[in-house]
Amino acid sequence: MSRFIDRLQTLGEQISKPTAIIGVLGLLMIALVTIATVVARAVFNYPIIWGHDFATLVIIIVVATCFPTGVMLRKHVAIEFLGNALGGKWSRRLDFFGALVTSAALSVLAWRMTVIAQEETAYNTSTIVAQIPTGPVWWLAAILVWASVPLQFIVTLHIIAGSRPDAAKEDHP
Amino acid sequence: MTPEIIGLLGVAALLLMIVLHVPIGISMGVAGVVTFGFLRNWNAAFSIVGAEASTVFASLELAIIPLFLIMGSFAASGGMGRDIYRLAYAFLGHYRGGLALATIGGCAGFGAVCGSSIATVSTMTQVAHGEMVHRGYAASLSSGSIAAGGTLGILIPPSVIIVLYAVLSEQFILTLFTAALIPAVVAVLGYMAAIRIYVALYPDAGPAGSRSTWRERVEAVRESWATLILAGVVAGGIYSGVFTVTESAAVGAVLAVAIAVLRGRVSVAEFWRNLHSTAATSAMLYVILIGANVFSYALTLSRLPDNIVTWIGALDVHPLMVIAVLMVIYVILGALFDTVSAMVLTMPFVFPLVLNLGFDPIWWGIVMVMVIEIGMITPPIGINALIIKSMIPNSRLSDIYAGIVPFLLSDLVRLSLVILFPALTLWLPTLLDLPR
């Protein structure tokens, strides 16, 4: 059982880690385009008109790419007073409950993202200036959020087995 | 069942889920959907998840958060905390308690390139604690100054918490950043005064170091060029109006990465780790934002916040009395929850109440950040104290909390000043004619 979960964990990391890194590199790309827009506007008095459209689309994918890794690293803010007070066994049961509710919530989120992708595609929605279709971007975002659901399942398996994968250090603000 | 009762049950469900280890963002989202479902219908309730999620996903304004997170993580791993601490030491180290003063100066400087309190505490613990112990500083003063100095990270712009408040309350980020400036300066001066009083009472707690020569000071400035440029470009760009806040975050992120890489301060593994960690933290914040928006929407529909506002408005109490009670609640919440949770959980109730009492939302944002900041160093949790304890296992929590006391008193004085004299926050935005 433990080896099986470890394999799933490795597989999950192989998916989530590169996805997240590609996403944040996308964010840096948005940053570079933003800087280029500022320079073009301030120095050359030549606005890059497609810059906003580009950033608006890429940020959707960037945010979605963060979800799988957030799930794998169990990067949540949760209050664990009760579990700590009740002891190890109860703490694990409560963790399991928390993981189940998280799985359900992620599934609902992924489902609603899919609905949005369907609507954007059906209405042929596109960006205002460059007329880039937004449907494919929302589909990609929906797929990435769907990918978080089985990853949350791996986290839940870890809790059942009583093995906690290394959670990320608390570096939230 | 009346909408208010459904709203109240929604709040109860939220608190129950939080107690039962459900992550806070998820708890808010689920409680919001269930409350909405009972108030209207389930189809509408699920639709609101999609609507709020798509708004949050596609918001370029929110991209500021991950961009500032990148800037902070590369500033930390690029050794900027150490540089700025050395700079502060070169000018303050010869005073009694000089290393603690330099720690506060270092925290303030580092806070200007890193919007996170926890990152500031971790960095300054690595940089300053060993030095203070080596020079014979009392354990309480060394750890207390780091824990308290760390809270400057969320008050000094650019601050991720202030950005979150701005987004949730629909206020202008630039106006809030500007409003935070004077309280931040008061905070730094207050902490430094606390150290001076402490070492006057206990001279052995912080012996004076040797005075740096002007050549050494110039050298320290030269070594800190990267941090000074980064802070100067980001803050200067924002306040001079050359950049918008989003553009400033973009410039800051790219500059921090470039500086760390070009100076060879970040290994390849660390580079990828920083990006990975930024993604995970961003996901957490986005989940909280989606959950908070859904919950807030449902609660507004239940009219519960309106009723609370009407009920408190009918009480014959001075508005400042209400603020005082809120302060006590926030100190307790800040001690039990982390900063983000304390803010988002109370926002739907407290924000309309404060507005109804006639207070300014910009002033309230700064007051709330300040009071939550106090919670970060207040027992029993006081997250900053716990971080120091985890990084220096042989330190004692009792020493850390004892060391925090002078800074806590300084915080309370500052909080009272800002509450009694709102001009401390509002004067600068008014002077600069910033949007409200």
Coordinates of C-alpha atoms in Angstrom, one line a residue:
Chain A
M1 CA 0.0 0.0 0.0
S2 CA 2.7 2.4 1.1
R3 CA 4.8 1.7 -2.0
F4 CA 1.8 2.2 -4.2
I5 CA 1.0 5.6 -2.6
D6 CA 4.7 6.6 -3.0
R7 CA 4.5 5.8 -6.7
L8 CA 1.4 7.9 -7.1
Q9 CA 3.1 10.7 -5.1
T10 CA 6.1 10.6 -7.5
L11 CA 3.8 10.6 -10.5
G12 CA 1.8 13.5 -9.0
E13 CA 5.0 15.5 -8.5
Q14 CA 6.1 14.7 -12.0
I15 CA 2.9 16.3 -13.2
S16 CA 2.5 19.2 -10.8
K17 CA 6.1 20.5 -10.4
P18 CA 6.9 21.2 -14.1
T19 CA 3.3 22.5 -14.6
A20 CA 3.8 25.0 -11.8
I21 CA 7.2 26.1 -13.0
I22 CA 5.9 26.6 -16.5
G23 CA 3.1 28.6 -15.1
V24 CA 5.3 30.9 -13.0
L25 CA 7.6 31.3 -16.0
G26 CA 4.5 32.4 -17.9
L27 CA 4.0 34.9 -15.1
L28 CA 7.5 36.2 -15.7
M29 CA 6.6 36.5 -19.4
I30 CA 3.6 38.6 -18.5
A31 CA 6.0 40.8 -16.4
L32 CA 8.4 41.2 -19.3
V33 CA 5.5 42.1 -21.7
T34 CA 4.3 44.6 -19.1
I35 CA 7.8 46.1 -18.8
A36 CA 8.0 46.3 -22.6
T37 CA 4.6 48.0 -22.7
V38 CA 5.8 50.6 -20.2
V39 CA 9.0 51.3 -22.1
A40 CA 7.2 51.4 -25.4
R41 CA 4.7 53.8 -24.0
A42 CA 7.1 56.1 -22.0
V43 CA 10.1 56.1 -24.3
F44 CA 8.8 55.6 -27.8
N45 CA 5.3 56.8 -27.3
Y46 CA 4.2 53.6 -29.0
P47 CA 1.7 51.5 -27.0
I48 CA 1.9 47.8 -27.4
I49 CA -1.9 47.3 -27.9
W50 CA -1.9 43.5 -27.8
G51 CA 0.0 43.5 -24.5
H52 CA -3.1 43.6 -22.3
D53 CA -4.9 40.9 -24.3
F54 CA -1.9 38.7 -24.1
A55 CA -1.6 39.2 -20.3
T56 CA -5.3 38.7 -19.7
L57 CA -5.2 35.3 -21.4
V58 CA -1.8 34.1 -20.0
I59 CA -2.8 35.0 -16.4
I60 CA -5.7 32.5 -16.6
I61 CA -3.4 29.7 -17.5
V62 CA -0.8 30.8 -14.9
V63 CA -3.3 30.7 -12.1
A64 CA -4.6 27.3 -13.2
T65 CA -1.1 25.8 -13.3
C66 CA -0.6 26.8 -9.7
F67 CA -3.5 24.5 -8.5
P68 CA -1.9 21.1 -9.0
T69 CA 1.2 22.0 -7.1
G70 CA -0.8 23.8 -4.3
V71 CA -2.7 20.5 -3.8
M72 CA 0.4 18.3 -3.9
L73 CA 2.3 20.5 -1.4
R74 CA -0.9 20.6 0.8
K75 CA -0.5 24.3 0.7
H76 CA -3.6 25.3 2.6
V77 CA -4.3 27.5 5.6
A78 CA -6.1 25.1 8.0
I79 CA -6.6 25.4 11.8
E80 CA -5.7 22.2 13.5
F81 CA -6.3 23.0 17.2
L82 CA -9.0 20.3 17.6
G83 CA -6.9 17.5 16.1
N84 CA -3.8 18.6 18.2
A85 CA -6.0 18.6 21.3
L86 CA -7.6 15.2 20.6
G87 CA -4.4 13.4 19.7
G88 CA -3.0 11.6 16.7
K89 CA -5.8 9.2 15.7
W90 CA -8.5 11.9 15.8
S91 CA -6.2 14.4 14.1
R92 CA -5.9 12.0 11.2
R93 CA -9.6 11.5 11.0
L94 CA -10.1 15.2 10.9
D95 CA -7.4 15.6 8.2
F96 CA -9.2 12.9 6.2
F97 CA -12.5 14.8 6.5
G98 CA -10.8 18.0 5.5
A99 CA -9.2 16.3 2.5
L100 CA -12.6 14.8 1.4
V101 CA -14.3 18.2 1.6
T102 CA -11.4 19.7 -0.4
S103 CA -11.7 17.0 -3.1
A104 CA -15.4 17.7 -3.4
A105 CA -14.8 21.5 -3.6
L106 CA -12.1 21.1 -6.2
S107 CA -14.4 18.8 -8.3
V108 CA -17.1 21.5 -8.2
L109 CA -14.6 24.2 -9.2
A110 CA -13.3 22.1 -12.1
W111 CA -16.9 21.3 -13.2
R112 CA -17.8 25.1 -13.2
M113 CA -14.6 25.9 -15.0
T114 CA -15.6 23.4 -17.7
V115 CA -19.0 25.1 -18.0
I116 CA -17.3 28.4 -18.5
A117 CA -15.0 26.9 -21.1
Q118 CA -18.1 25.5 -22.9
E119 CA -19.8 28.8 -22.8
E120 CA -16.8 30.8 -24.0
T121 CA -16.4 28.3 -26.9
A122 CA -20.1 28.3 -27.8
Y123 CA -20.3 32.1 -27.9
N124 CA -17.0 32.4 -29.8
T125 CA -15.7 34.9 -27.2
S126 CA -12.5 36.6 -28.0
T127 CA -10.2 39.3 -26.6
I128 CA -11.1 42.9 -27.5
V129 CA -8.1 44.2 -29.4
A130 CA -6.3 41.2 -30.8
Q131 CA -9.4 39.1 -31.3
I132 CA -7.8 36.0 -29.8
P133 CA -10.4 33.3 -29.0
T134 CA -10.7 32.8 -25.2
G135 CA -12.4 29.4 -25.3
P136 CA -9.2 27.3 -25.7
V137 CA -7.6 29.1 -22.8
W138 CA -10.5 28.4 -20.5
W139 CA -10.4 24.7 -21.6
L140 CA -6.7 24.5 -20.7
A141 CA -7.5 26.1 -17.3
A142 CA -10.3 23.7 -16.7
I143 CA -8.1 20.7 -17.6
L144 CA -5.4 21.9 -15.1
V145 CA -8.0 22.3 -12.3
W146 CA -9.4 18.9 -13.2
A147 CA -5.8 17.5 -12.8
S148 CA -5.8 18.8 -9.2
V149 CA -8.7 16.4 -8.3
P150 CA -6.8 13.1 -8.6
L151 CA -3.8 14.8 -7.0
Q152 CA -6.0 15.6 -4.0
F153 CA -6.9 11.9 -4.0
I154 CA -3.2 11.1 -3.6
V155 CA -3.1 13.5 -0.6
T156 CA -6.2 11.8 0.8
L157 CA -4.5 8.3 0.4
H158 CA -1.5 9.6 2.3
I159 CA -3.7 10.7 5.2
I160 CA -5.5 7.3 5.2
A161 CA -2.1 5.5 5.3
G162 CA -0.9 7.9 8.0
S163 CA 2.0 9.1 6.0
R164 CA 2.3 12.9 5.4
P165 CA 4.2 13.9 2.4
D166 CA 6.5 16.9 3.1
A167 CA 4.2 19.9 3.1
A168 CA 5.8 23.1 1.9
K169 CA 7.3 25.4 4.5
E170 CA 4.8 28.1 5.6
D171 CA 5.9 31.0 3.5
H172 CA 2.6 32.6 3.0
P173 CA 2.3 36.3 3.9
Chain B
M1 CA -36.6 30.2 7.8
T2 CA -35.7 33.8 7.3
P3 CA -32.6 34.7 5.2
E4 CA -30.8 36.0 8.3
I5 CA -31.2 32.7 10.0
I6 CA -29.9 30.9 6.9
G7 CA -27.0 33.3 6.9
L8 CA -26.3 32.6 10.5
L9 CA -26.4 28.9 9.9
G10 CA -23.9 29.4 7.1
V11 CA -21.5 31.2 9.4
A12 CA -21.9 28.3 11.9
A13 CA -21.2 25.8 9.2
L14 CA -18.1 27.8 8.2
L15 CA -16.7 27.8 11.7
L16 CA -17.5 24.1 12.2
M17 CA -15.7 23.2 9.0
I18 CA -12.7 25.3 10.0
V19 CA -12.6 23.5 13.4
L20 CA -12.8 20.1 11.6
H21 CA -9.6 20.8 9.6
V22 CA -11.2 21.9 6.4
P23 CA -8.9 24.5 4.8
I24 CA -10.2 28.0 5.4
G25 CA -10.6 29.0 1.7
I26 CA -12.5 25.7 1.0
S27 CA -14.6 26.2 4.1
M28 CA -15.7 29.7 3.0
G29 CA -16.4 28.4 -0.5
V30 CA -18.5 25.4 0.7
A31 CA -20.3 27.5 3.3
G32 CA -21.0 30.1 0.7
V33 CA -22.5 27.7 -1.8
V34 CA -24.6 25.9 0.7
T35 CA -25.9 29.2 2.1
F36 CA -26.6 30.5 -1.4
G37 CA -28.3 27.2 -2.3
F38 CA -30.8 27.5 0.6
L39 CA -31.4 31.2 -0.1
R40 CA -32.0 30.8 -3.8
N41 CA -31.5 27.5 -5.6
W42 CA -28.6 25.1 -6.2
N43 CA -28.1 25.9 -9.8
A44 CA -27.5 29.5 -9.0
A45 CA -25.3 28.5 -6.1
F46 CA -23.0 26.5 -8.3
S47 CA -23.0 29.1 -11.0
I48 CA -21.7 31.6 -8.5
V49 CA -18.6 29.4 -8.0
G50 CA -17.8 29.6 -11.8
A51 CA -18.5 33.3 -11.9
E52 CA -16.3 34.2 -9.0
A53 CA -13.6 31.7 -10.1
S54 CA -13.4 33.1 -13.6
T55 CA -13.3 36.7 -12.3
V56 CA -10.4 35.8 -9.9
F57 CA -8.5 33.7 -12.6
A58 CA -8.7 36.5 -15.2
S59 CA -7.8 39.4 -12.9
L60 CA -4.7 41.1 -13.9
E61 CA -4.9 43.2 -10.8
L62 CA -4.5 40.0 -8.7
A63 CA -1.4 39.1 -10.7
I64 CA 0.3 41.6 -8.4
I65 CA 0.3 39.0 -5.6
P66 CA 2.3 36.2 -7.3
L67 CA 4.6 38.9 -8.8
F68 CA 5.4 40.4 -5.4
L69 CA 5.8 36.8 -4.1
I70 CA 8.4 36.2 -6.8
M71 CA 10.2 39.4 -5.8
G72 CA 10.1 38.5 -2.2
S73 CA 11.4 35.0 -2.6
F74 CA 14.3 36.0 -4.9
A75 CA 15.1 39.0 -2.6
A76 CA 15.4 36.5 0.3
S77 CA 17.4 33.9 -1.5
G78 CA 19.5 36.6 -3.2
G79 CA 20.9 37.6 0.1
M80 CA 19.3 41.1 0.1
G81 CA 18.3 40.7 3.8
R82 CA 21.9 40.3 4.8
D83 CA 23.0 43.3 2.7
I84 CA 20.4 45.6 4.2
Y85 CA 21.1 44.4 7.7
R86 CA 24.9 45.2 7.2
L87 CA 24.0 48.6 5.9
A88 CA 21.8 49.3 9.0
Y89 CA 24.5 48.0 11.3
A90 CA 27.1 50.3 9.7
F91 CA 25.1 53.3 10.8
L92 CA 23.5 52.1 14.0
G93 CA 25.8 49.4 15.4
H94 CA 27.8 51.7 17.7
Y95 CA 24.8 52.5 19.8
R96 CA 23.9 50.4 22.8
G97 CA 21.4 47.9 21.5
G98 CA 22.8 48.7 18.0
L99 CA 22.4 45.2 16.6
A100 CA 18.8 45.2 17.6
L101 CA 18.3 48.6 16.0
A102 CA 20.0 47.3 12.9
T103 CA 17.7 44.3 12.9
I104 CA 14.7 46.7 12.9
G105 CA 16.3 48.8 10.2
G106 CA 17.1 45.6 8.2
C107 CA 13.5 44.3 8.6
A108 CA 12.2 47.7 7.4
G109 CA 14.5 47.7 4.4
F110 CA 13.8 44.1 3.6
G111 CA 10.1 44.7 4.0
A112 CA 10.3 47.2 1.2
V113 CA 11.4 44.5 -1.2
C114 CA 9.4 41.6 0.3
G115 CA 5.8 41.8 1.2
S116 CA 5.7 38.9 3.6
S117 CA 6.1 38.9 7.4
I118 CA 7.1 35.3 7.6
A119 CA 9.8 35.7 4.9
T120 CA 11.1 38.7 6.8
V121 CA 11.3 36.9 10.1
S122 CA 13.0 33.8 8.6
T123 CA 15.5 35.9 6.7
M124 CA 16.4 38.1 9.6
T125 CA 16.6 35.1 12.0
Q126 CA 19.3 33.7 9.7
V127 CA 21.0 37.0 9.3
A128 CA 20.8 38.7 12.7
H129 CA 20.2 36.2 15.5
G130 CA 23.6 34.5 15.5
E131 CA 25.4 37.9 15.4
M132 CA 23.4 39.2 18.4
V133 CA 24.1 36.0 20.4
H134 CA 27.8 36.2 19.4
R135 CA 28.0 39.8 20.7
G136 CA 26.4 38.9 24.1
Y137 CA 22.9 40.2 23.5
A138 CA 20.2 38.9 25.8
A139 CA 18.2 36.1 24.1
S140 CA 15.0 38.0 24.8
L141 CA 16.1 41.2 23.1
S142 CA 17.6 39.4 20.1
S143 CA 14.6 37.2 19.4
G144 CA 12.0 39.9 20.4
S145 CA 13.5 42.4 17.9
I146 CA 13.4 39.9 15.1
A147 CA 9.8 38.7 15.8
A148 CA 8.6 42.3 16.1
G149 CA 10.7 43.6 13.1
G150 CA 9.2 40.8 11.0
T151 CA 5.8 42.3 11.3
L152 CA 7.0 45.3 9.4
G153 CA 7.0 43.1 6.3
I154 CA 3.2 43.3 6.0
L155 CA 2.9 47.0 6.8
I156 CA 5.7 48.5 4.6
P157 CA 4.6 48.6 0.9
P158 CA 4.6 46.6 -1.2
S159 CA 2.6 44.3 1.1
V160 CA 0.7 41.3 -0.1
I161 CA -1.8 41.6 2.7
I162 CA -2.6 45.2 1.8
V163 CA -3.1 44.1 -1.8
L164 CA -5.5 41.4 -0.6
Y165 CA -7.5 44.0 1.5
A166 CA -7.6 46.3 -1.5
V167 CA -9.0 43.6 -3.7
L168 CA -11.6 42.3 -1.2
S169 CA -12.8 45.8 -0.2
E170 CA -12.5 47.2 -3.7
Q171 CA -10.2 50.0 -2.7
F172 CA -7.2 51.5 -4.6
I173 CA -4.0 49.7 -3.9
L174 CA -1.8 52.8 -4.5
T175 CA -3.9 54.8 -2.0
L176 CA -3.5 52.0 0.6
F177 CA 0.2 51.8 0.0
T178 CA 0.5 55.5 0.5
A179 CA -1.6 55.5 3.6
A180 CA 0.6 52.8 5.1
L181 CA 3.8 55.0 4.8
I182 CA 3.5 57.2 7.9
P183 CA 2.3 54.3 10.2
A184 CA 5.3 52.3 8.9
V185 CA 7.7 55.1 9.7
V186 CA 6.1 55.5 13.2
A187 CA 6.4 51.7 13.6
V188 CA 10.1 51.7 12.9
L189 CA 10.7 54.7 15.1
G190 CA 8.6 53.2 17.9
Y191 CA 10.4 49.9 17.8
M192 CA 13.8 51.7 17.9
A193 CA 12.6 53.7 20.9
A194 CA 11.5 50.5 22.6
I195 CA 15.0 49.1 22.1
R196 CA 16.6 52.3 23.4
I197 CA 14.4 52.3 26.5
Y198 CA 15.0 48.6 27.1
V199 CA 18.8 48.9 26.9
A200 CA 18.7 52.0 29.2
L201 CA 16.9 49.8 31.8
Y202 CA 19.0 46.7 31.2
P203 CA 22.4 47.9 29.8
D204 CA 23.8 44.4 29.7
A205 CA 21.0 43.2 27.3
G206 CA 22.5 44.9 24.3
P207 CA 26.2 46.1 24.5
A208 CA 27.3 48.7 22.0
G209 CA 29.5 47.6 19.1
S210 CA 32.4 49.5 17.6
R211 CA 31.7 52.5 15.5
S212 CA 32.0 51.9 11.7
T213 CA 34.3 54.3 9.8
W214 CA 32.8 56.3 7.0
R215 CA 34.8 54.1 4.6
E216 CA 33.1 51.0 6.0
R217 CA 29.7 52.8 5.7
V218 CA 30.3 53.7 2.1
E219 CA 31.4 50.0 1.5
A220 CA 28.1 48.8 3.2
V221 CA 26.1 51.2 0.9
R222 CA 28.0 49.8 -2.1
E223 CA 27.3 46.2 -1.1
S224 CA 23.6 47.0 -0.7
W225 CA 23.3 48.5 -4.2
A226 CA 21.0 45.8 -5.4
T227 CA 18.5 46.1 -2.6
L228 CA 18.5 49.9 -2.7
I229 CA 17.9 49.8 -6.5
L230 CA 15.2 47.3 -6.2
A231 CA 13.4 49.1 -3.4
G232 CA 14.0 52.5 -5.1
V233 CA 12.7 51.3 -8.5
V234 CA 9.6 49.6 -7.1
A235 CA 8.7 52.3 -4.5
G236 CA 9.9 55.2 -6.7
G237 CA 8.0 53.9 -9.7
I238 CA 4.8 53.6 -7.8
Y239 CA 4.8 56.8 -5.9
S240 CA 6.2 59.0 -8.7
G241 CA 3.4 57.8 -10.9
V242 CA 5.8 56.4 -13.6
F243 CA 4.3 52.8 -13.1
T244 CA 1.0 51.5 -12.0
V245 CA 1.1 49.1 -9.1
T246 CA 0.8 46.1 -11.4
E247 CA 3.7 47.4 -13.6
S248 CA 5.7 48.1 -10.5
A249 CA 5.2 44.5 -9.4
A250 CA 6.2 43.2 -12.8
V251 CA 9.4 45.4 -12.8
G252 CA 10.1 44.3 -9.2
A253 CA 9.7 40.6 -10.0
V254 CA 11.9 40.7 -13.1
L255 CA 14.6 42.9 -11.4
A256 CA 14.7 40.6 -8.3
V257 CA 15.2 37.5 -10.4
A258 CA 17.8 39.2 -12.6
I259 CA 19.8 40.6 -9.7
A260 CA 19.8 37.2 -7.8
V261 CA 20.8 35.4 -11.0
L262 CA 23.4 37.9 -12.2
R263 CA 25.1 38.1 -8.8
G264 CA 25.3 34.3 -8.7
R265 CA 23.4 34.2 -5.4
V266 CA 20.8 31.7 -6.5
S267 CA 21.7 28.1 -7.5
V268 CA 19.7 26.5 -10.3
A269 CA 17.9 24.3 -7.8
E270 CA 17.0 27.2 -5.7
F271 CA 15.8 29.1 -8.8
W272 CA 13.3 26.3 -9.6
R273 CA 12.4 25.9 -5.9
N274 CA 11.5 29.6 -5.7
L275 CA 9.2 29.4 -8.7
H276 CA 7.6 26.2 -7.4
S277 CA 7.0 27.7 -3.9
T278 CA 5.6 30.9 -5.5
A279 CA 3.1 28.7 -7.5
A280 CA 2.0 26.8 -4.4
T281 CA 1.5 30.0 -2.3
S282 CA -0.3 31.6 -5.1
A283 CA -2.7 28.7 -5.4
M284 CA -3.4 28.9 -1.7
L285 CA -4.2 32.6 -1.9
Y286 CA -6.4 32.2 -5.0
V287 CA -8.4 29.5 -3.3
I288 CA -8.9 31.8 -0.3
L289 CA -10.0 34.6 -2.6
I290 CA -12.5 32.5 -4.5
G291 CA -13.9 31.1 -1.3
A292 CA -14.1 34.5 0.3
N293 CA -15.9 36.0 -2.7
V294 CA -18.4 33.2 -2.8
F295 CA -19.0 33.4 1.0
S296 CA -19.3 37.2 1.0
Y297 CA -21.8 37.1 -1.9
A298 CA -24.0 34.5 -0.1
L299 CA -23.8 36.5 3.2
T300 CA -24.8 39.7 1.5
L301 CA -27.8 37.9 0.0
S302 CA -28.8 36.8 3.5
R303 CA -28.8 40.4 4.7
L304 CA -27.0 39.2 7.9
P305 CA -24.2 41.9 7.6
D306 CA -26.9 44.6 7.1
N307 CA -28.7 43.4 10.2
I308 CA -25.6 43.4 12.3
V309 CA -24.8 46.9 11.1
T310 CA -28.4 48.1 12.0
W311 CA -28.2 46.3 15.4
I312 CA -24.9 47.8 16.4
G313 CA -26.0 51.2 15.0
A314 CA -29.0 51.1 17.3
L315 CA -26.8 50.6 20.3
D316 CA -26.0 53.9 22.1
V317 CA -22.2 53.5 22.0
H318 CA -19.5 55.7 20.6
P319 CA -18.1 54.5 17.3
L320 CA -14.6 54.5 18.8
M321 CA -15.9 52.1 21.4
V322 CA -17.0 49.7 18.6
I323 CA -13.5 50.0 17.1
A324 CA -11.9 49.3 20.5
V325 CA -14.0 46.1 20.8
L326 CA -13.0 45.1 17.2
M327 CA -9.4 45.7 18.1
V328 CA -9.6 43.2 20.9
I329 CA -11.3 40.7 18.7
Y330 CA -8.6 41.1 16.0
V331 CA -5.8 40.7 18.4
I332 CA -7.3 37.4 19.6
L333 CA -8.0 36.3 15.9
G334 CA -4.5 37.4 14.9
A335 CA -3.1 35.2 17.7
L336 CA -5.1 32.2 16.7
F337 CA -5.3 32.5 12.9
D338 CA -2.8 33.6 10.3
T339 CA -3.1 37.1 8.9
V340 CA -4.9 36.2 5.7
S341 CA -7.5 34.1 7.5
A342 CA -8.2 36.7 10.2
M343 CA -8.8 39.3 7.5
V344 CA -10.9 37.4 5.0
L345 CA -13.1 35.7 7.6
T346 CA -14.2 38.9 9.2
M347 CA -14.4 41.1 6.1
P348 CA -18.0 40.4 5.1
F349 CA -19.2 41.5 8.6
V350 CA -16.8 44.1 9.7
F351 CA -16.2 46.1 6.6
P352 CA -19.9 47.3 6.2
L353 CA -20.0 47.9 9.9
V354 CA -17.0 50.2 9.8
L355 CA -18.2 52.1 6.8
N356 CA -21.6 52.5 8.4
L357 CA -20.0 54.0 11.5
G358 CA -18.6 56.6 9.3
F359 CA -15.0 55.5 9.2
D360 CA -12.8 55.7 6.1
P361 CA -12.1 52.3 4.4
I362 CA -8.5 53.3 3.7
W363 CA -7.9 54.1 7.3
W364 CA -9.6 50.9 8.4
G365 CA -7.4 48.8 6.0
I366 CA -4.3 50.1 7.7
V367 CA -5.7 49.8 11.2
M368 CA -6.7 46.2 10.5
V369 CA -3.3 45.3 9.0
M370 CA -1.7 46.8 12.1
V371 CA -3.8 45.0 14.6
I372 CA -3.4 41.6 12.8
E373 CA 0.3 42.3 12.8
I374 CA 0.1 42.6 16.6
G375 CA -1.6 39.2 16.7
M376 CA 1.4 37.7 14.9
I377 CA 3.5 38.3 17.9
T378 CA 0.9 37.7 20.6
P379 CA 0.8 34.4 22.5
P380 CA -0.4 31.6 22.4
I381 CA 0.3 31.3 18.7
G382 CA 2.1 34.4 17.6
I383 CA 3.4 32.9 14.3
N384 CA 6.5 35.0 14.2
A385 CA 7.7 33.7 17.6
L386 CA 7.0 30.1 16.5
I387 CA 9.1 30.6 13.3
I388 CA 12.1 31.8 15.4
K389 CA 11.6 28.9 17.8
S390 CA 11.5 26.4 14.8
M391 CA 14.7 28.0 13.3
I392 CA 16.6 28.1 16.5
P393 CA 15.5 25.0 18.3
N394 CA 17.5 25.7 21.5
S395 CA 15.8 29.1 22.0
R396 CA 13.0 29.2 24.6
L397 CA 9.5 30.5 23.7
S398 CA 9.4 32.2 27.1
D399 CA 12.5 34.3 26.2
I400 CA 11.0 35.1 22.8
Y401 CA 7.7 36.2 24.3
A402 CA 9.4 38.2 27.1
G403 CA 11.5 40.0 24.4
I404 CA 8.4 40.8 22.4
V405 CA 6.7 42.8 25.3
P406 CA 8.5 46.1 24.8
F407 CA 7.6 46.0 21.1
L408 CA 4.0 45.0 21.8
L409 CA 3.7 48.1 24.1
S410 CA 5.1 50.2 21.2
D411 CA 2.6 48.6 18.9
L412 CA -0.3 49.4 21.2
V413 CA 0.8 53.1 21.4
R414 CA 1.1 53.3 17.6
L415 CA -2.3 51.6 17.1
S416 CA -4.0 54.1 19.6
L417 CA -2.3 57.0 17.8
V418 CA -3.5 55.8 14.3
I419 CA -7.0 55.2 15.7
L420 CA -7.3 58.5 17.5
F421 CA -5.6 60.5 14.7
P422 CA -6.8 59.1 11.3
A423 CA -4.8 61.9 9.6
L424 CA -1.7 59.7 10.2
T425 CA -3.0 57.5 7.4
L426 CA -5.2 59.8 5.4
W427 CA -3.1 62.9 5.2
L428 CA -0.6 61.7 2.6
P429 CA -3.2 60.2 0.2
T430 CA -5.2 63.4 0.5
L431 CA -2.1 65.6 -0.1
L432 CA -1.2 63.6 -3.2
D433 CA -4.8 63.7 -4.3
L434 CA -5.0 59.9 -4.7
P435 CA -8.2 58.2 -5.8
R436 CA -10.6 57.1 -2.9

